[in-house]
Amino acid sequence: MRTLYPEIEPHAHGMLDVGDGQSVYWEESGNPDGKPVVFLHGGPGGGTSPAHRRLFDPAVYRIVLFDQRGCGQSLPHASSPDADLAANTTWHLVADIERLREALGIERWQVLGGSWGSTLALAYAETHPERVTELVLRGIFMLRPSELEWFYEGGASAILPDLWESFLAPVPEELRGGSLIAAYHRLLNDPDPAVHGPAGVAWSTWEASALTLLPRPALVEAFAVPEYALAFARIENHYFVHGGWFEPSQLLRDAPRLKDIPAVIVHGRYDLCTPLYNAWDLHRAWPEAELEIIPDAGHAFDEPGILDALIRATDRFGQRL
């Protein structure tokens, strides 16, 4: 079973001014003359980590990572008291990917994204199919109302009732009768740290607790760090309140635009964050893509079966010119 490549450090990095007062952090590692690939992190708002470089053979790939607007090392950070997310939308991020590609002098590249990263990868590839050599997607999320209702409005509570109580805890009783996403929007944007702070941690740790098939306390603790949790929660909630700025089922509707792009879809059978029907629906709309269902995995990219499938895919695509 394949696992992460050895640790590597970037050989280049910087901040790219993408307009709207935003600068995004980017880095390159691996082979400077290798096959270009860009990694799209999850969330939205999750940021990149050194482990993400290790999904690719560093002798083969020119590995590009970047932190999307408002998170990671990008500025301004969404945890700032005066953070303005008006210029942080799916289509701003799609444009940022193109700006980064052009700034790095890359003609075409492979795109790997998981969870929200799969959403963004689909949006980017459907907009710019001529710029994508291959797609590797994990934990498919298309930001449809049914997907949001499942995980943030109570569906998943049938399986995780104990954890769901912690998610509900910051929400006043009078706000629980309607949309919880809308209720959290009020809490996360309240100027009082005593309100937005606990709300950020509750939102972030609810998601972290459901990422893996087996509990991983250290992962939940990492998501509970206040600055990270608040930025992560604010950005995610901002996207969900606005439906990702997508037309109804837009990513499925436009999937035929991807038919000529070699692709692998990897999805855990017991994914509670983004249930398997998402990947199934996408595969039916895009039958040219390979679908690999991992029988003993949840959502996280580094669960053994998912990691094995992702690296097998990047190794195979690394051999394509």
PDB file of N, CA, C and O in Angstrom, residues 15 31 229 287:
ATOM      1  N   MET A  15       4.343  35.670  -2.147  1.00  0.00           N
ATOM      2  CA  MET A  15       2.987  36.173  -1.991  1.00  0.00           C
ATOM      3  C   MET A  15       2.556  36.777  -3.328  1.00  0.00           C
ATOM      4  O   MET A  15       3.286  37.595  -3.895  1.00  0.00           O
ATOM      5  N   ASN A  31      10.628  18.854  -8.427  1.00  0.00           N
ATOM      6  CA  ASN A  31      11.498  19.059  -9.583  1.00  0.00           C
ATOM      7  C   ASN A  31      11.106  20.346 -10.323  1.00  0.00           C
ATOM      8  O   ASN A  31      10.019  20.404 -10.902  1.00  0.00           O
ATOM      9  N   ALA A 229      -9.565  28.044  13.857  1.00  0.00           N
ATOM     10  CA  ALA A 229     -10.984  27.667  13.878  1.00  0.00           C
ATOM     11  C   ALA A 229     -11.869  28.809  13.395  1.00  0.00           C
ATOM     12  O   ALA A 229     -12.815  28.589  12.630  1.00  0.00           O
ATOM     13  N   PRO A 287     -18.927   9.777 -16.910  1.00  0.00           N
ATOM     14  CA  PRO A 287     -18.535   8.362 -16.867  1.00  0.00           C
ATOM     15  C   PRO A 287     -17.101   8.112 -17.316  1.00  0.00           C
ATOM     16  O   PRO A 287     -16.553   7.042 -17.039  1.00  0.00           O
TER      17      PRO A 287
END
